[in-house]
């Protein structure tokens, strides 16, 4: 091929991942899916937090006819039985949508979809971008294929406007990316990973297992004490919103 054709092929190779990732973002964001108890429980908590209370006594009746059965009754008050991290993440977007006049009562399909664009779809895009970066480090030129396979051939795609699992996965993988092999595992990196995993646990409690695995990885390298202290401090900071929420809601 001529030099001009070679340059054109090089440009196409550089640009196609951007086009593909944009297509993934559109495909993840476009569906306005039907909500169930899970999504409505999170949304009831979002509304409760906006009203300055951790209980959903009132807001569980403000989320459409379907409502939610994903609740827990404690001392005469109803609470969402979901980890509160997704609701905390969606709260700023809810306040903005409510302030600009979007209808937030009645059928919650549209408003939940809008909240998830901010709290889940963005996380899905960040996840596949990080997977691409790490994939290219392992096998140069093949990271985009691996990332798009994750994005379109797994539950990441249908969950991107439904469940907190995608946000939790993005936080967990981001922590791994910060501490990935081949990079200096400085105390600052360990602290950042701890924060990510701490808040990941606020989003989905099982992320604690990922946090434990990476804590053991931190201990596997020289200079482990400083990094372990930094990682633990970061984790405690990241998980602090859950402790404060529990204190607020249950007094403990």
Tab-separated table of C-alpha atoms in Angstrom:
chain	number	residue	atom	x	y	z
A	1	UNK	CA	0.000	0.000	0.000
A	2	UNK	CA	1.041	3.604	-0.565
A	3	UNK	CA	2.178	5.842	2.275
A	4	UNK	CA	-1.114	7.744	2.085
A	5	UNK	CA	-3.119	4.532	2.361
A	6	UNK	CA	-0.983	3.417	5.306
A	7	UNK	CA	-1.668	6.704	7.098
A	8	UNK	CA	-5.393	6.307	6.413
A	9	UNK	CA	-5.378	2.802	7.871
A	10	UNK	CA	-3.528	4.089	10.940
A	11	UNK	CA	-6.098	6.856	11.440
A	12	UNK	CA	-8.952	4.378	11.146
A	13	UNK	CA	-7.333	2.081	13.697
A	14	UNK	CA	-7.069	4.972	16.116
A	15	UNK	CA	-10.587	6.250	15.557
A	16	UNK	CA	-12.705	3.098	15.427
A	17	UNK	CA	-12.546	2.479	19.183
A	18	UNK	CA	-13.895	5.989	19.802
A	19	UNK	CA	-16.805	5.359	17.455
A	20	UNK	CA	-17.423	1.932	18.989
A	21	UNK	CA	-17.309	3.288	22.536
A	22	UNK	CA	-19.720	6.083	21.586
A	23	UNK	CA	-22.053	3.460	20.109
A	24	UNK	CA	-21.812	1.462	23.339
A	25	UNK	CA	-22.631	4.550	25.409
A	26	UNK	CA	-25.710	5.196	23.253
A	27	UNK	CA	-26.817	1.564	23.435
A	28	UNK	CA	-26.380	1.542	27.220
A	29	UNK	CA	-28.208	4.828	27.727
A	30	UNK	CA	-31.062	4.496	25.235
A	31	UNK	CA	-33.413	1.860	26.737
A	32	UNK	CA	-35.995	3.225	29.161
A	33	UNK	CA	-36.574	-0.106	30.852
A	34	UNK	CA	-39.498	-1.159	33.005
A	35	UNK	CA	-38.668	-0.890	36.696
A	36	UNK	CA	-39.345	-3.402	39.446
A	37	UNK	CA	-39.087	-3.548	43.206
A	38	UNK	CA	-35.294	-3.195	43.130
A	39	UNK	CA	-35.215	0.088	41.220
A	40	UNK	CA	-38.217	1.473	43.073
A	41	UNK	CA	-36.610	0.745	46.447
A	42	UNK	CA	-33.535	2.734	45.433
A	43	UNK	CA	-35.722	5.533	44.087
A	44	UNK	CA	-37.811	5.674	47.241
A	45	UNK	CA	-34.579	6.170	49.191
A	46	UNK	CA	-33.445	8.907	46.791
A	47	UNK	CA	-36.712	10.760	47.437
A	48	UNK	CA	-36.396	10.190	51.185
A	49	UNK	CA	-32.848	11.566	51.264
A	50	UNK	CA	-34.038	14.606	49.319
A	51	UNK	CA	-36.686	15.126	52.006
A	52	UNK	CA	-34.110	14.838	54.781
A	53	UNK	CA	-34.998	11.420	56.181
A	54	UNK	CA	-33.592	7.884	55.889
A	55	UNK	CA	-37.039	6.292	56.204
A	56	UNK	CA	-39.262	5.602	53.218
A	57	UNK	CA	-42.531	5.631	55.198
A	58	UNK	CA	-43.850	8.352	52.908
A	59	UNK	CA	-41.832	7.987	49.732
A	60	UNK	CA	-42.660	4.315	49.168
A	61	UNK	CA	-46.132	5.568	48.246
A	62	UNK	CA	-44.752	8.184	45.819
A	63	UNK	CA	-43.106	5.853	43.304
A	64	UNK	CA	-45.984	4.707	41.132
A	65	UNK	CA	-48.569	1.977	41.397
A	66	UNK	CA	-46.063	-0.892	41.456
A	67	UNK	CA	-44.317	0.431	44.557
A	68	UNK	CA	-41.750	-1.876	46.114
A	69	UNK	CA	-41.592	-4.840	48.434
A	70	UNK	CA	-37.830	-4.500	48.926
A	71	UNK	CA	-38.289	-2.916	52.325
A	72	UNK	CA	-37.424	-3.600	55.938
A	73	UNK	CA	-39.624	-2.644	58.892
A	74	UNK	CA	-37.617	-1.511	61.934
A	75	UNK	CA	-39.191	0.025	65.038
A	76	UNK	CA	-42.308	0.992	63.125
A	77	UNK	CA	-40.489	2.650	60.203
A	78	UNK	CA	-39.914	1.391	56.671
A	79	UNK	CA	-36.446	1.430	55.112
A	80	UNK	CA	-35.155	0.422	51.697
A	81	UNK	CA	-33.323	-2.886	52.126
A	82	UNK	CA	-30.770	-1.891	49.475
A	83	UNK	CA	-27.302	-0.556	50.148
A	84	UNK	CA	-27.632	3.239	50.049
A	85	UNK	CA	-24.704	4.051	47.738
A	86	UNK	CA	-26.672	4.207	44.484
A	87	UNK	CA	-29.277	6.484	46.047
A	88	UNK	CA	-26.513	8.731	47.404
A	89	UNK	CA	-24.919	8.892	43.960
A	90	UNK	CA	-28.236	9.669	42.249
A	91	UNK	CA	-29.308	12.304	44.793
A	92	UNK	CA	-27.545	15.314	43.164
A	93	UNK	CA	-29.098	14.453	39.794
A	94	UNK	CA	-32.536	14.093	41.404
A	95	UNK	CA	-32.252	17.523	43.022
A	96	UNK	CA	-31.320	19.068	39.674
A	97	UNK	CA	-34.147	17.323	37.791
A	98	UNK	CA	-36.648	18.305	40.454
A	99	UNK	CA	-35.418	21.916	40.379
A	100	UNK	CA	-35.814	22.191	36.589
A	101	UNK	CA	-39.383	20.899	36.812
A	102	UNK	CA	-39.155	17.280	35.669
A	103	UNK	CA	-42.106	15.259	36.969
A	104	UNK	CA	-40.822	13.058	39.788
A	105	UNK	CA	-44.092	11.617	41.124
A	106	UNK	CA	-46.366	8.971	39.658
A	107	UNK	CA	-44.896	6.521	37.158
A	108	UNK	CA	-41.145	6.647	37.938
A	109	UNK	CA	-39.920	5.100	34.674
A	110	UNK	CA	-38.675	8.303	33.067
A	111	UNK	CA	-37.099	9.857	36.142
A	112	UNK	CA	-35.340	6.626	37.167
A	113	UNK	CA	-33.979	6.336	33.634
A	114	UNK	CA	-32.655	9.906	33.866
A	115	UNK	CA	-31.077	9.257	37.260
A	116	UNK	CA	-29.389	6.111	35.990
A	117	UNK	CA	-27.856	7.984	33.056
A	118	UNK	CA	-25.805	9.837	35.657
A	119	UNK	CA	-25.270	7.169	38.273
A	120	UNK	CA	-24.861	3.979	36.194
A	121	UNK	CA	-24.339	4.634	32.470
A	122	UNK	CA	-21.394	6.945	33.139
A	123	UNK	CA	-19.902	4.238	35.361
A	124	UNK	CA	-20.357	1.666	32.581
A	125	UNK	CA	-18.451	3.863	30.124
A	126	UNK	CA	-15.665	4.474	32.656
A	127	UNK	CA	-15.477	0.717	33.261
A	128	UNK	CA	-14.926	-0.194	29.612
A	129	UNK	CA	-12.431	2.652	29.135
A	130	UNK	CA	-10.351	1.314	32.040
A	131	UNK	CA	-10.638	-2.241	30.714
A	132	UNK	CA	-9.371	-1.013	27.355
A	133	UNK	CA	-6.409	0.723	28.983
A	134	UNK	CA	-5.471	-2.360	30.963
A	135	UNK	CA	-6.055	-4.644	27.999
A	136	UNK	CA	-3.675	-2.589	25.854
A	137	UNK	CA	-1.053	-2.867	28.582
A	138	UNK	CA	-1.398	-6.651	28.556
A	139	UNK	CA	-1.703	-7.053	24.776
A	140	UNK	CA	-1.124	-3.824	22.818
A	141	UNK	CA	-3.830	-3.103	20.265
A	142	UNK	CA	-6.349	-5.568	21.682
A	143	UNK	CA	-7.719	-3.657	24.648
A	144	UNK	CA	-10.663	-2.193	22.747
A	145	UNK	CA	-11.863	-5.633	21.662
A	146	UNK	CA	-11.792	-6.891	25.242
A	147	UNK	CA	-13.517	-3.784	26.563
A	148	UNK	CA	-16.294	-3.893	23.969
A	149	UNK	CA	-16.796	-7.593	24.588
A	150	UNK	CA	-17.348	-6.768	28.249
A	151	UNK	CA	-19.653	-3.906	27.318
A	152	UNK	CA	-21.933	-5.583	24.784
A	153	UNK	CA	-21.668	-9.326	25.446
A	154	UNK	CA	-22.213	-9.429	29.207
A	155	UNK	CA	-24.825	-8.184	31.665
A	156	UNK	CA	-23.100	-4.793	31.732
A	157	UNK	CA	-25.237	-3.678	28.769
A	158	UNK	CA	-28.742	-4.582	30.007
A	159	UNK	CA	-27.891	-3.601	33.587
A	160	UNK	CA	-26.639	-0.132	32.586
A	161	UNK	CA	-30.023	1.510	33.130
A	162	UNK	CA	-31.276	-0.867	35.820
A	163	UNK	CA	-29.005	-2.017	38.620
A	164	UNK	CA	-26.317	-0.731	40.986
A	165	UNK	CA	-24.130	-3.720	40.099
A	166	UNK	CA	-22.520	-1.808	37.203
A	167	UNK	CA	-21.541	1.109	39.432
A	168	UNK	CA	-20.106	-1.315	41.995
A	169	UNK	CA	-18.174	-3.175	39.278
A	170	UNK	CA	-16.742	0.095	37.945
A	171	UNK	CA	-15.557	1.127	41.404
A	172	UNK	CA	-14.058	-2.303	42.053
A	173	UNK	CA	-12.222	-2.455	38.749
A	174	UNK	CA	-11.027	1.147	39.111
A	175	UNK	CA	-9.434	0.160	42.425
A	176	UNK	CA	-7.755	-2.827	40.779
A	177	UNK	CA	-6.586	-0.569	37.932
A	178	UNK	CA	-4.965	1.815	40.415
A	179	UNK	CA	-3.095	-1.087	42.066
A	180	UNK	CA	-2.544	-3.162	38.929
A	181	UNK	CA	0.689	-5.146	38.612
A	182	UNK	CA	3.571	-3.341	36.936
A	183	UNK	CA	2.826	0.039	38.525
A	184	UNK	CA	4.461	1.479	41.649
A	185	UNK	CA	2.088	0.602	44.489
A	186	UNK	CA	2.691	3.851	46.379
A	187	UNK	CA	0.785	4.717	49.569
A	188	UNK	CA	-1.132	7.342	47.565
A	189	UNK	CA	-2.314	4.706	45.093
A	190	UNK	CA	-3.212	2.371	47.933
A	191	UNK	CA	-5.218	5.149	49.616
A	192	UNK	CA	-7.099	5.912	46.364
A	193	UNK	CA	-7.901	2.231	45.852
A	194	UNK	CA	-9.162	2.005	49.409
A	195	UNK	CA	-11.503	4.968	48.913
A	196	UNK	CA	-12.905	3.456	45.718
A	197	UNK	CA	-13.529	0.086	47.342
A	198	UNK	CA	-14.927	1.635	50.502
A	199	UNK	CA	-17.574	3.493	48.543
A	200	UNK	CA	-18.022	0.424	46.335
A	201	UNK	CA	-19.140	-1.405	49.469
A	202	UNK	CA	-21.617	1.411	50.163
A	203	UNK	CA	-23.071	0.695	46.710
A	204	UNK	CA	-23.048	-3.114	46.964
A	205	UNK	CA	-22.042	-4.864	50.191
A	206	UNK	CA	-20.306	-7.844	48.466
A	207	UNK	CA	-17.603	-5.454	47.197
A	208	UNK	CA	-16.122	-6.049	50.659
A	209	UNK	CA	-14.784	-9.337	49.240
A	210	UNK	CA	-12.926	-7.445	46.506
A	211	UNK	CA	-11.600	-5.051	49.136
A	212	UNK	CA	-10.252	-7.974	51.155
A	213	UNK	CA	-8.593	-9.518	48.089
A	214	UNK	CA	-6.815	-6.283	47.169
A	215	UNK	CA	-5.799	-5.694	50.785
A	216	UNK	CA	-4.053	-9.080	50.708
A	217	UNK	CA	-2.431	-8.058	47.407
A	218	UNK	CA	-1.135	-4.865	49.023
A	219	UNK	CA	0.505	-7.007	51.718
A	220	UNK	CA	2.304	-9.109	49.106
A	221	UNK	CA	4.886	-6.457	48.156
A	222	UNK	CA	7.829	-4.853	50.017
A	223	UNK	CA	6.964	-1.752	52.020
A	224	UNK	CA	3.644	-3.357	52.808
A	225	UNK	CA	3.049	-1.639	56.158
A	226	UNK	CA	2.786	1.927	54.829
A	227	UNK	CA	0.624	0.860	51.915
A	228	UNK	CA	-1.606	-1.261	54.130
A	229	UNK	CA	-2.146	1.673	56.486
A	230	UNK	CA	-2.911	3.991	53.561
A	231	UNK	CA	-5.255	1.453	51.974
A	232	UNK	CA	-7.115	0.885	55.250
A	233	UNK	CA	-7.442	4.630	55.845
A	234	UNK	CA	-8.814	5.114	52.340
A	235	UNK	CA	-11.269	2.266	52.789
A	236	UNK	CA	-12.549	3.705	56.069
A	237	UNK	CA	-13.032	7.082	54.396
A	238	UNK	CA	-14.847	5.520	51.451
A	239	UNK	CA	-17.168	3.441	53.639
A	240	UNK	CA	-17.862	6.343	56.038
A	241	UNK	CA	-21.122	7.336	54.242
A	242	UNK	CA	-22.541	3.905	55.096
A	243	UNK	CA	-21.583	4.255	58.755
A	244	UNK	CA	-23.113	7.743	58.899
A	245	UNK	CA	-26.279	6.533	57.165
A	246	UNK	CA	-26.641	3.660	59.656
A	247	UNK	CA	-26.064	6.036	62.556
A	248	UNK	CA	-28.695	8.388	61.166
A	249	UNK	CA	-31.219	5.659	60.401
A	250	UNK	CA	-30.719	3.243	63.283
A	251	UNK	CA	-28.697	5.117	65.891
A	252	UNK	CA	-25.741	2.748	65.633
